[in-house]
Amino acid sequence: MSAASLRRAARESVSGLPRAFWWLWTSTLVNRLGAFVATFMTLYLTLDRGYSASFAGLVVALHGLGGVVSSLVAGVMTDRLGRRPTLLAAQASTAFSVALLGFMEHPAAIAAVAMLVGMTSNASRPAVAAMMADIVRPEDRVRAFALNYWAINLGFAVSATAAGVIAEYSYLAGFLGEAALTLVCAVLVFVKLPESRPDRPARPEGASATTDEEPTIGLGSVLRDGRFMSVVGLSFLISLIFTQGSVGLPVAMGAAGFSPGDYGLVVAVNGLLIVLLQIPVTAFIERRDPQKLLVISALLAGYGFALTAFAGPVWAYALTVCVWTLAEIVNSPTQMGLVVRLSPVHGRGRYQGVYNLSWAVASLVAPLMAGFVIDRYGADWLWGATGVLGTVAAAGYWLLMRGLSEGDAGTGTTVAGGAPAPAAERLPAG
């Protein structure tokens, strides 16, 4: 692709999106620029504080458990209180809890506050996704989610490097730096982002309570939505695969005699490729059939990790990372677009909360899965299992999407500004 084609693709990728989206995108970037705790928690506990690896694992698990709890609670808050109040509460409480964690001394206090950090930091995700769906036109959502994912990875790539330098000087400075940047996000939300939650249409005078009204959406309604819960289940399988990049891969490479620096070099390929390729790849796939994209990405993810069983030198590991990173680039915005299409307008927060639950639960299950399989059978069996999971997920996406046309959208498709789309554009989900 020529330089002119790349510039044209970049312009097309960022054009036509509302101003509010770019403020939301900026808050995401700033937030990820301060991602210190999630990256350096284990090193902080083992190297700086002198705790055992088992205690560090317990704390990280509690951090993930906090995310599981807040996924559901924050989803309900997003629908009931609104996107903006939920974001403000999540980011302000995250800033407080992260700063507090840096001063904790007792092991029980560290564990408790780490769980609180997991709860508060994960609480903003349903609100961000719901607000993005509210303010971006349906035809632009895949592109918007891709740009947001790009911001997450760009911020993480920068923060991981900066945080490594900061950690050598002072871990406390890292905690306080993340708290400060999270407060900046809260200020951006307060000053620049209006509430985007769609209002329920007024009931016509004399109409009964059941006439032409969207039914009340509760968590039970989400759990009974068979098609959507199938997406959540498939997302869980995909999450189990991708999480092995941070849990199974370093263990396997360490057992094969590679150093932490070798692993860092290999996994850095993931972030670098996402930063370089997310925008041009999204421009290419934006109008493609989502069924094919999800099937292909599931196969690339599963077999990309399965190829690790045949990797020898460091460059071979890096090549396998290239394969599953391409799957990640395609899967993330496409699947987020599907989630929005299947989410009722006034239940987006709850639907996003349950969807995020699939990733939060996978973050708990994946380390246990990796440890059990590697200890009992060896790393090659783990990589074979990822191939099986990818195949199952691909078959699931193919079956799920057979009856879902491009215009199908749950009750959740909206026009610009968050107003409900015409009835002809909205079909029941599930």
Coordinates of C-alpha atoms in Angstrom, one line a residue:
M1 CA 0.0 0.0 0.0
S2 CA 1.4 3.4 -1.0
A3 CA 1.9 6.3 1.4
A4 CA -0.9 8.2 -0.3
S5 CA -3.2 5.2 0.2
L6 CA -2.3 5.0 3.8
R7 CA -3.0 8.7 4.3
R8 CA -6.3 8.4 2.6
A9 CA -7.3 5.4 4.7
A10 CA -6.3 7.3 7.9
R11 CA -8.4 10.3 6.9
E12 CA -11.4 8.1 6.1
S13 CA -10.9 6.3 9.5
V14 CA -11.2 9.4 11.5
S15 CA -13.7 11.4 9.5
G16 CA -17.4 11.8 10.2
L17 CA -17.3 10.9 13.9
P18 CA -19.0 13.3 16.4
R19 CA -16.9 15.6 18.6
A20 CA -18.2 13.9 21.8
F21 CA -16.6 10.6 20.5
W22 CA -13.2 12.2 20.3
W23 CA -13.4 13.5 23.9
L24 CA -14.4 10.0 25.0
W25 CA -11.5 8.6 22.9
T26 CA -9.1 11.1 24.5
S27 CA -10.3 10.1 28.0
T28 CA -9.6 6.4 27.1
L29 CA -6.1 7.3 25.8
V30 CA -5.2 9.3 28.9
N31 CA -6.6 6.5 31.1
R32 CA -4.4 3.9 29.4
L33 CA -1.4 6.2 29.6
G34 CA -1.6 5.7 33.3
A35 CA -2.0 2.0 33.4
F36 CA 0.5 1.2 36.1
V37 CA -1.2 -1.1 38.6
A38 CA -2.3 -3.8 36.2
T39 CA 1.1 -3.9 34.5
F40 CA 3.4 -4.0 37.5
M41 CA 1.3 -5.4 40.3
T42 CA 3.2 -8.7 40.5
L43 CA 6.6 -7.1 40.3
Y44 CA 5.6 -4.6 42.9
L45 CA 4.5 -7.3 45.4
T46 CA 7.4 -9.7 44.8
L47 CA 10.4 -7.4 44.1
D48 CA 9.6 -4.2 46.0
R49 CA 7.5 -5.6 48.9
G50 CA 9.1 -9.0 49.1
Y51 CA 6.0 -11.1 49.1
S52 CA 5.8 -14.6 47.7
A53 CA 4.7 -15.4 44.2
S54 CA 1.6 -17.2 45.6
F55 CA 0.5 -14.1 47.5
A56 CA 1.1 -12.0 44.4
G57 CA -1.1 -14.5 42.4
L58 CA -3.8 -14.2 45.1
V59 CA -3.8 -10.4 44.9
V60 CA -4.0 -10.4 41.1
A61 CA -6.9 -12.9 41.3
L62 CA -8.7 -10.7 43.7
H63 CA -8.1 -7.7 41.4
G64 CA -9.8 -9.8 38.6
L65 CA -12.6 -10.8 40.9
G66 CA -13.3 -7.2 41.6
G67 CA -13.7 -6.7 37.9
V68 CA -16.2 -9.6 37.7
V69 CA -18.4 -8.0 40.4
S70 CA -18.3 -4.5 38.9
S71 CA -19.2 -5.6 35.4
L72 CA -22.8 -6.3 36.5
V73 CA -23.1 -3.4 39.0
A74 CA -21.7 -0.8 36.6
G75 CA -23.9 -2.1 33.8
V76 CA -27.0 -1.5 35.9
M77 CA -25.7 1.9 37.0
T78 CA -25.1 2.9 33.4
D79 CA -28.7 2.3 32.5
R80 CA -30.3 3.7 35.7
L81 CA -28.1 6.6 36.6
G82 CA -26.7 7.4 33.2
R83 CA -23.4 7.1 31.3
R84 CA -21.8 10.3 32.6
P85 CA -22.5 9.8 36.4
T86 CA -21.2 6.2 36.1
L87 CA -18.0 7.3 34.4
L88 CA -17.4 10.1 36.9
A89 CA -18.0 7.8 39.9
A90 CA -15.8 5.0 38.4
Q91 CA -12.9 7.3 37.5
A92 CA -12.9 9.3 40.8
S93 CA -13.1 6.1 42.9
T94 CA -10.4 4.5 40.8
A95 CA -8.1 7.5 41.4
F96 CA -8.7 7.3 45.1
S97 CA -8.3 3.5 45.4
V98 CA -5.1 3.4 43.2
A99 CA -3.5 6.1 45.3
L100 CA -4.6 4.3 48.5
L101 CA -3.0 1.0 47.3
G102 CA 0.4 2.7 47.1
F103 CA 0.3 3.4 50.9
M104 CA -1.0 0.0 52.1
E105 CA 1.4 -2.0 54.3
H106 CA -0.5 -5.0 55.8
P107 CA -1.0 -8.0 53.4
A108 CA -4.7 -8.1 54.1
A109 CA -5.1 -4.4 53.4
I110 CA -3.1 -4.7 50.1
A111 CA -5.4 -7.6 49.0
A112 CA -8.6 -5.8 49.9
V113 CA -7.6 -2.5 48.2
A114 CA -6.4 -4.4 45.1
M115 CA -9.8 -5.9 44.8
L116 CA -11.3 -2.4 45.2
V117 CA -9.1 -1.2 42.4
G118 CA -10.3 -4.0 40.2
M119 CA -13.9 -3.1 40.9
T120 CA -13.5 0.6 40.3
S121 CA -11.2 0.4 37.3
N122 CA -13.5 -2.0 35.5
A123 CA -16.7 -0.1 36.3
S124 CA -16.2 2.5 33.5
R125 CA -16.2 0.0 30.7
P126 CA -19.9 -0.6 30.3
A127 CA -20.5 3.2 30.4
V128 CA -17.8 3.9 27.8
A129 CA -19.2 1.3 25.4
A130 CA -22.8 2.4 25.9
M131 CA -22.0 6.0 25.4
M132 CA -20.1 5.2 22.2
A133 CA -23.1 3.3 20.9
D134 CA -25.3 6.3 21.8
I135 CA -23.3 9.0 20.0
V136 CA -22.0 7.2 16.9
R137 CA -24.1 6.3 13.9
P138 CA -24.7 2.5 13.4
E139 CA -22.7 2.4 10.2
D140 CA -19.7 4.0 11.9
R141 CA -19.6 1.9 15.1
V142 CA -17.1 -0.8 14.0
R143 CA -14.7 2.0 13.0
A144 CA -15.3 3.9 16.3
F145 CA -14.7 0.8 18.5
A146 CA -11.6 0.0 16.5
L147 CA -10.3 3.6 17.1
N148 CA -11.0 3.2 20.8
Y149 CA -9.2 -0.1 20.9
W150 CA -6.3 1.5 19.1
A151 CA -6.2 4.2 21.8
I152 CA -6.1 1.5 24.5
N153 CA -3.2 -0.2 22.9
L154 CA -1.3 3.0 22.1
G155 CA -1.7 4.2 25.6
F156 CA -0.6 0.9 27.0
A157 CA 2.5 0.8 24.7
V158 CA 3.6 4.2 26.0
S159 CA 2.7 3.6 29.6
A160 CA 4.4 0.2 29.8
T161 CA 7.7 1.8 28.7
A162 CA 7.3 4.9 31.0
A163 CA 6.1 2.8 33.9
G164 CA 9.1 0.6 33.7
V165 CA 11.4 3.6 34.2
I166 CA 9.2 5.0 37.0
A167 CA 9.2 1.7 38.8
E168 CA 13.0 1.7 39.0
Y169 CA 12.7 5.0 40.7
S170 CA 9.6 4.6 42.9
Y171 CA 6.6 2.3 42.7
L172 CA 4.6 4.8 44.8
A173 CA 5.3 7.4 42.1
G174 CA 3.7 5.1 39.6
F175 CA 0.6 4.6 41.7
L176 CA 0.2 8.3 42.3
G177 CA 0.8 9.0 38.6
E178 CA -2.0 6.7 37.6
A179 CA -4.3 8.3 40.1
A180 CA -3.5 11.7 38.7
L181 CA -4.2 10.7 35.1
T182 CA -7.4 9.0 36.1
L183 CA -8.5 12.2 37.7
V184 CA -7.7 14.0 34.5
C185 CA -10.1 11.6 32.8
A186 CA -12.8 12.4 35.3
V187 CA -12.4 16.1 34.6
L188 CA -12.6 15.5 30.8
V189 CA -15.8 13.6 31.3
F190 CA -17.3 16.3 33.6
V191 CA -16.4 19.2 31.4
K192 CA -16.7 17.9 27.8
L193 CA -19.1 15.0 27.7
P194 CA -22.9 15.5 28.0
E195 CA -25.2 12.7 29.1
S196 CA -26.0 10.5 26.1
R197 CA -28.5 8.0 27.6
P198 CA -31.5 7.9 25.2
D199 CA -34.8 9.1 26.7
R200 CA -37.7 6.7 26.6
P201 CA -40.3 8.0 24.1
A202 CA -43.2 9.8 25.8
R203 CA -46.4 7.6 26.1
P204 CA -49.2 8.9 23.9
E205 CA -52.1 10.5 25.8
G206 CA -54.6 7.8 26.7
A207 CA -52.3 4.9 25.7
S208 CA -52.0 2.0 28.1
A209 CA -48.7 1.2 29.8
T210 CA -48.1 -1.7 27.5
T211 CA -48.8 0.1 24.2
D212 CA -45.7 0.4 21.9
E213 CA -43.3 0.6 24.8
E214 CA -40.0 -1.1 25.0
P215 CA -40.2 -3.5 27.9
T216 CA -38.2 -2.8 31.0
I217 CA -34.7 -4.3 30.7
G218 CA -33.3 -6.1 33.8
L219 CA -30.4 -8.4 34.3
G220 CA -32.8 -11.3 34.0
S221 CA -33.9 -10.0 30.6
V222 CA -30.2 -10.0 29.4
L223 CA -29.6 -13.6 30.8
R224 CA -32.7 -14.9 29.0
D225 CA -31.6 -13.3 25.6
G226 CA -30.4 -16.6 24.0
R227 CA -28.7 -15.0 21.0
F228 CA -26.8 -12.4 23.1
M229 CA -25.8 -14.9 25.7
S230 CA -24.4 -17.0 22.9
V231 CA -22.2 -14.1 22.0
V232 CA -21.1 -13.8 25.6
G233 CA -20.2 -17.5 25.7
L234 CA -18.2 -17.2 22.4
S235 CA -16.5 -14.1 23.8
F236 CA -15.5 -16.2 26.8
L237 CA -13.9 -18.8 24.6
I238 CA -12.0 -16.1 22.6
S239 CA -10.9 -14.4 25.9
L240 CA -9.5 -17.7 27.2
I241 CA -7.4 -17.9 24.0
F242 CA -6.1 -14.3 24.0
T243 CA -5.4 -14.3 27.7
Q244 CA -2.8 -17.0 27.2
G245 CA -0.6 -14.4 25.7
S246 CA 0.0 -13.0 29.2
V247 CA -0.4 -16.2 31.3
G248 CA 0.5 -19.3 29.3
L249 CA 3.1 -17.8 27.0
P250 CA 5.5 -16.4 29.6
V251 CA 5.3 -19.6 31.6
A252 CA 6.0 -21.8 28.5
M253 CA 8.8 -19.6 27.3
G254 CA 10.4 -19.6 30.8
A255 CA 10.2 -23.4 30.9
A256 CA 11.9 -23.5 27.5
G257 CA 14.8 -21.5 28.8
F258 CA 14.0 -18.0 27.6
S259 CA 14.5 -14.9 29.7
P260 CA 11.9 -12.4 30.8
G261 CA 13.5 -10.0 28.3
D262 CA 12.9 -12.5 25.5
Y263 CA 9.2 -12.7 26.5
G264 CA 9.0 -8.9 26.7
L265 CA 10.4 -8.6 23.2
V266 CA 8.0 -11.2 21.8
V267 CA 4.9 -9.8 23.4
A268 CA 5.8 -6.3 22.4
V269 CA 5.1 -7.4 18.8
N270 CA 1.4 -7.6 19.8
G271 CA 1.1 -3.9 20.9
L272 CA 3.3 -2.7 18.1
L273 CA 1.2 -4.4 15.4
I274 CA -2.1 -3.2 16.9
V275 CA -0.8 0.4 16.9
L276 CA 0.4 0.1 13.3
L277 CA -2.3 -2.0 11.7
Q278 CA -5.6 -1.3 13.6
I279 CA -6.6 1.7 11.5
P280 CA -5.7 0.4 8.0
V281 CA -7.1 -3.1 8.7
T282 CA -10.4 -1.6 10.1
A283 CA -10.7 0.5 6.9
F284 CA -10.4 -2.7 4.9
I285 CA -12.9 -4.8 7.0
E286 CA -15.4 -2.1 7.9
R287 CA -18.0 -3.1 5.2
R288 CA -17.2 -6.8 5.2
D289 CA -19.5 -9.6 6.3
P290 CA -19.2 -9.8 10.1
Q291 CA -20.0 -13.5 10.1
K292 CA -16.9 -14.2 8.0
L293 CA -14.8 -11.8 10.0
L294 CA -15.7 -13.4 13.3
V295 CA -15.2 -17.0 12.0
I296 CA -11.8 -16.1 10.5
S297 CA -10.6 -14.2 13.5
A298 CA -11.6 -17.1 15.8
L299 CA -9.6 -19.6 13.7
L300 CA -6.6 -17.2 13.5
A301 CA -6.6 -16.8 17.3
G302 CA -6.9 -20.5 18.0
Y303 CA -4.4 -21.7 15.5
G304 CA -2.1 -18.7 16.0
F305 CA -1.6 -19.8 19.6
A306 CA -1.5 -23.5 18.5
L307 CA 1.5 -22.7 16.3
T308 CA 3.4 -21.9 19.5
A309 CA 3.9 -25.6 20.0
F310 CA 6.2 -25.6 17.0
A311 CA 8.1 -22.4 17.9
G312 CA 11.8 -22.8 18.6
P313 CA 13.8 -19.5 18.4
V314 CA 12.5 -16.2 19.6
W315 CA 11.7 -15.0 16.1
A316 CA 9.4 -18.0 15.7
Y317 CA 7.5 -17.1 18.8
A318 CA 7.2 -13.5 17.4
L319 CA 5.7 -14.9 14.2
T320 CA 3.0 -16.7 16.1
V321 CA 2.2 -13.5 17.9
C322 CA 1.7 -11.8 14.5
V323 CA -0.9 -14.4 13.6
W324 CA -3.1 -14.1 16.8
T325 CA -2.6 -10.3 16.9
L326 CA -4.2 -10.1 13.4
A327 CA -7.1 -12.1 14.9
E328 CA -7.3 -9.6 17.8
I329 CA -7.4 -6.6 15.4
V330 CA -10.3 -8.1 13.4
N331 CA -12.2 -9.6 16.3
S332 CA -12.4 -6.8 18.8
P333 CA -14.2 -4.1 16.8
T334 CA -16.4 -6.6 14.9
Q335 CA -17.6 -8.3 18.1
M336 CA -18.2 -5.0 19.9
G337 CA -20.3 -3.9 16.9
L338 CA -22.3 -7.2 17.2
V339 CA -22.9 -6.6 20.9
V340 CA -24.3 -3.2 20.2
R341 CA -26.5 -4.5 17.4
L342 CA -28.0 -7.0 19.8
S343 CA -28.5 -4.6 22.8
P344 CA -31.8 -2.8 23.3
V345 CA -31.4 1.0 23.4
H346 CA -32.4 1.3 27.1
G347 CA -30.5 -1.7 28.2
R348 CA -27.1 -1.0 26.7
G349 CA -25.4 -0.6 30.1
R350 CA -26.6 -4.0 31.4
Y351 CA -25.8 -5.7 28.1
Q352 CA -22.3 -4.2 28.1
G353 CA -21.9 -5.2 31.7
V354 CA -22.7 -8.9 31.0
Y355 CA -20.5 -8.8 27.9
N356 CA -17.6 -7.5 29.9
L357 CA -18.2 -10.2 32.4
S358 CA -17.0 -12.8 29.8
W359 CA -13.6 -11.2 29.8
A360 CA -13.4 -10.7 33.5
V361 CA -14.3 -14.4 34.2
A362 CA -11.8 -15.5 31.6
S363 CA -9.1 -13.5 33.4
L364 CA -9.7 -15.7 36.4
V365 CA -10.1 -19.0 34.6
A366 CA -7.3 -18.7 32.0
P367 CA -4.4 -18.7 34.6
L368 CA -5.9 -21.7 36.3
M369 CA -6.3 -23.4 32.9
A370 CA -2.8 -22.7 31.9
G371 CA -1.2 -23.8 35.1
F372 CA -3.2 -27.0 35.3
V373 CA -2.5 -28.1 31.7
I374 CA 1.1 -27.1 31.7
D375 CA 1.9 -28.8 35.0
R376 CA -0.1 -31.9 34.2
Y377 CA 0.4 -32.4 30.5
G378 CA 3.0 -29.9 29.2
A379 CA 2.7 -26.6 27.3
D380 CA 2.1 -28.3 23.9
W381 CA -1.2 -29.6 25.2
L382 CA -2.2 -26.0 26.2
W383 CA -1.5 -24.8 22.6
G384 CA -3.5 -27.7 21.2
A385 CA -6.4 -26.7 23.5
T386 CA -6.3 -23.2 22.1
G387 CA -6.7 -24.6 18.6
V388 CA -9.7 -26.6 19.7
L389 CA -11.2 -23.5 21.4
G390 CA -10.7 -21.5 18.3
T391 CA -12.4 -24.1 16.1
V392 CA -15.4 -24.3 18.5
A393 CA -15.7 -20.5 18.6
A394 CA -15.5 -20.3 14.8
A395 CA -18.3 -22.9 14.5
G396 CA -20.3 -21.0 17.1
Y397 CA -20.0 -17.7 15.3
W398 CA -21.0 -19.3 12.0
L399 CA -24.2 -20.8 13.5
L400 CA -25.0 -17.7 15.5
M401 CA -24.7 -15.3 12.5
R402 CA -26.6 -17.4 10.0
G403 CA -29.9 -15.8 10.9
L404 CA -28.6 -12.3 11.6
S405 CA -28.6 -10.1 8.5
E406 CA -26.6 -7.0 8.2
G407 CA -29.7 -4.9 9.1
D408 CA -30.5 -7.0 12.1
A409 CA -30.0 -5.0 15.3
G410 CA -31.7 -6.2 18.4
T411 CA -33.7 -3.2 19.6
G412 CA -30.5 -1.3 20.0
T413 CA -29.7 0.4 16.7
T414 CA -29.8 4.2 17.0
V415 CA -29.4 7.1 14.7
A416 CA -26.9 9.8 15.4
G417 CA -27.5 11.5 18.7
G418 CA -28.8 8.4 20.5
A419 CA -32.4 8.6 19.3
P420 CA -34.1 5.3 18.5
A421 CA -33.9 4.1 14.9
P422 CA -37.0 3.7 12.9
A423 CA -38.9 0.5 13.7
A424 CA -38.1 -1.0 10.3
E425 CA -34.4 -1.0 11.2
R426 CA -34.9 -2.8 14.5
L427 CA -35.7 -6.5 14.9
P428 CA -35.9 -8.5 18.1
A429 CA -32.7 -10.1 19.4
G430 CA -32.8 -13.8 20.1

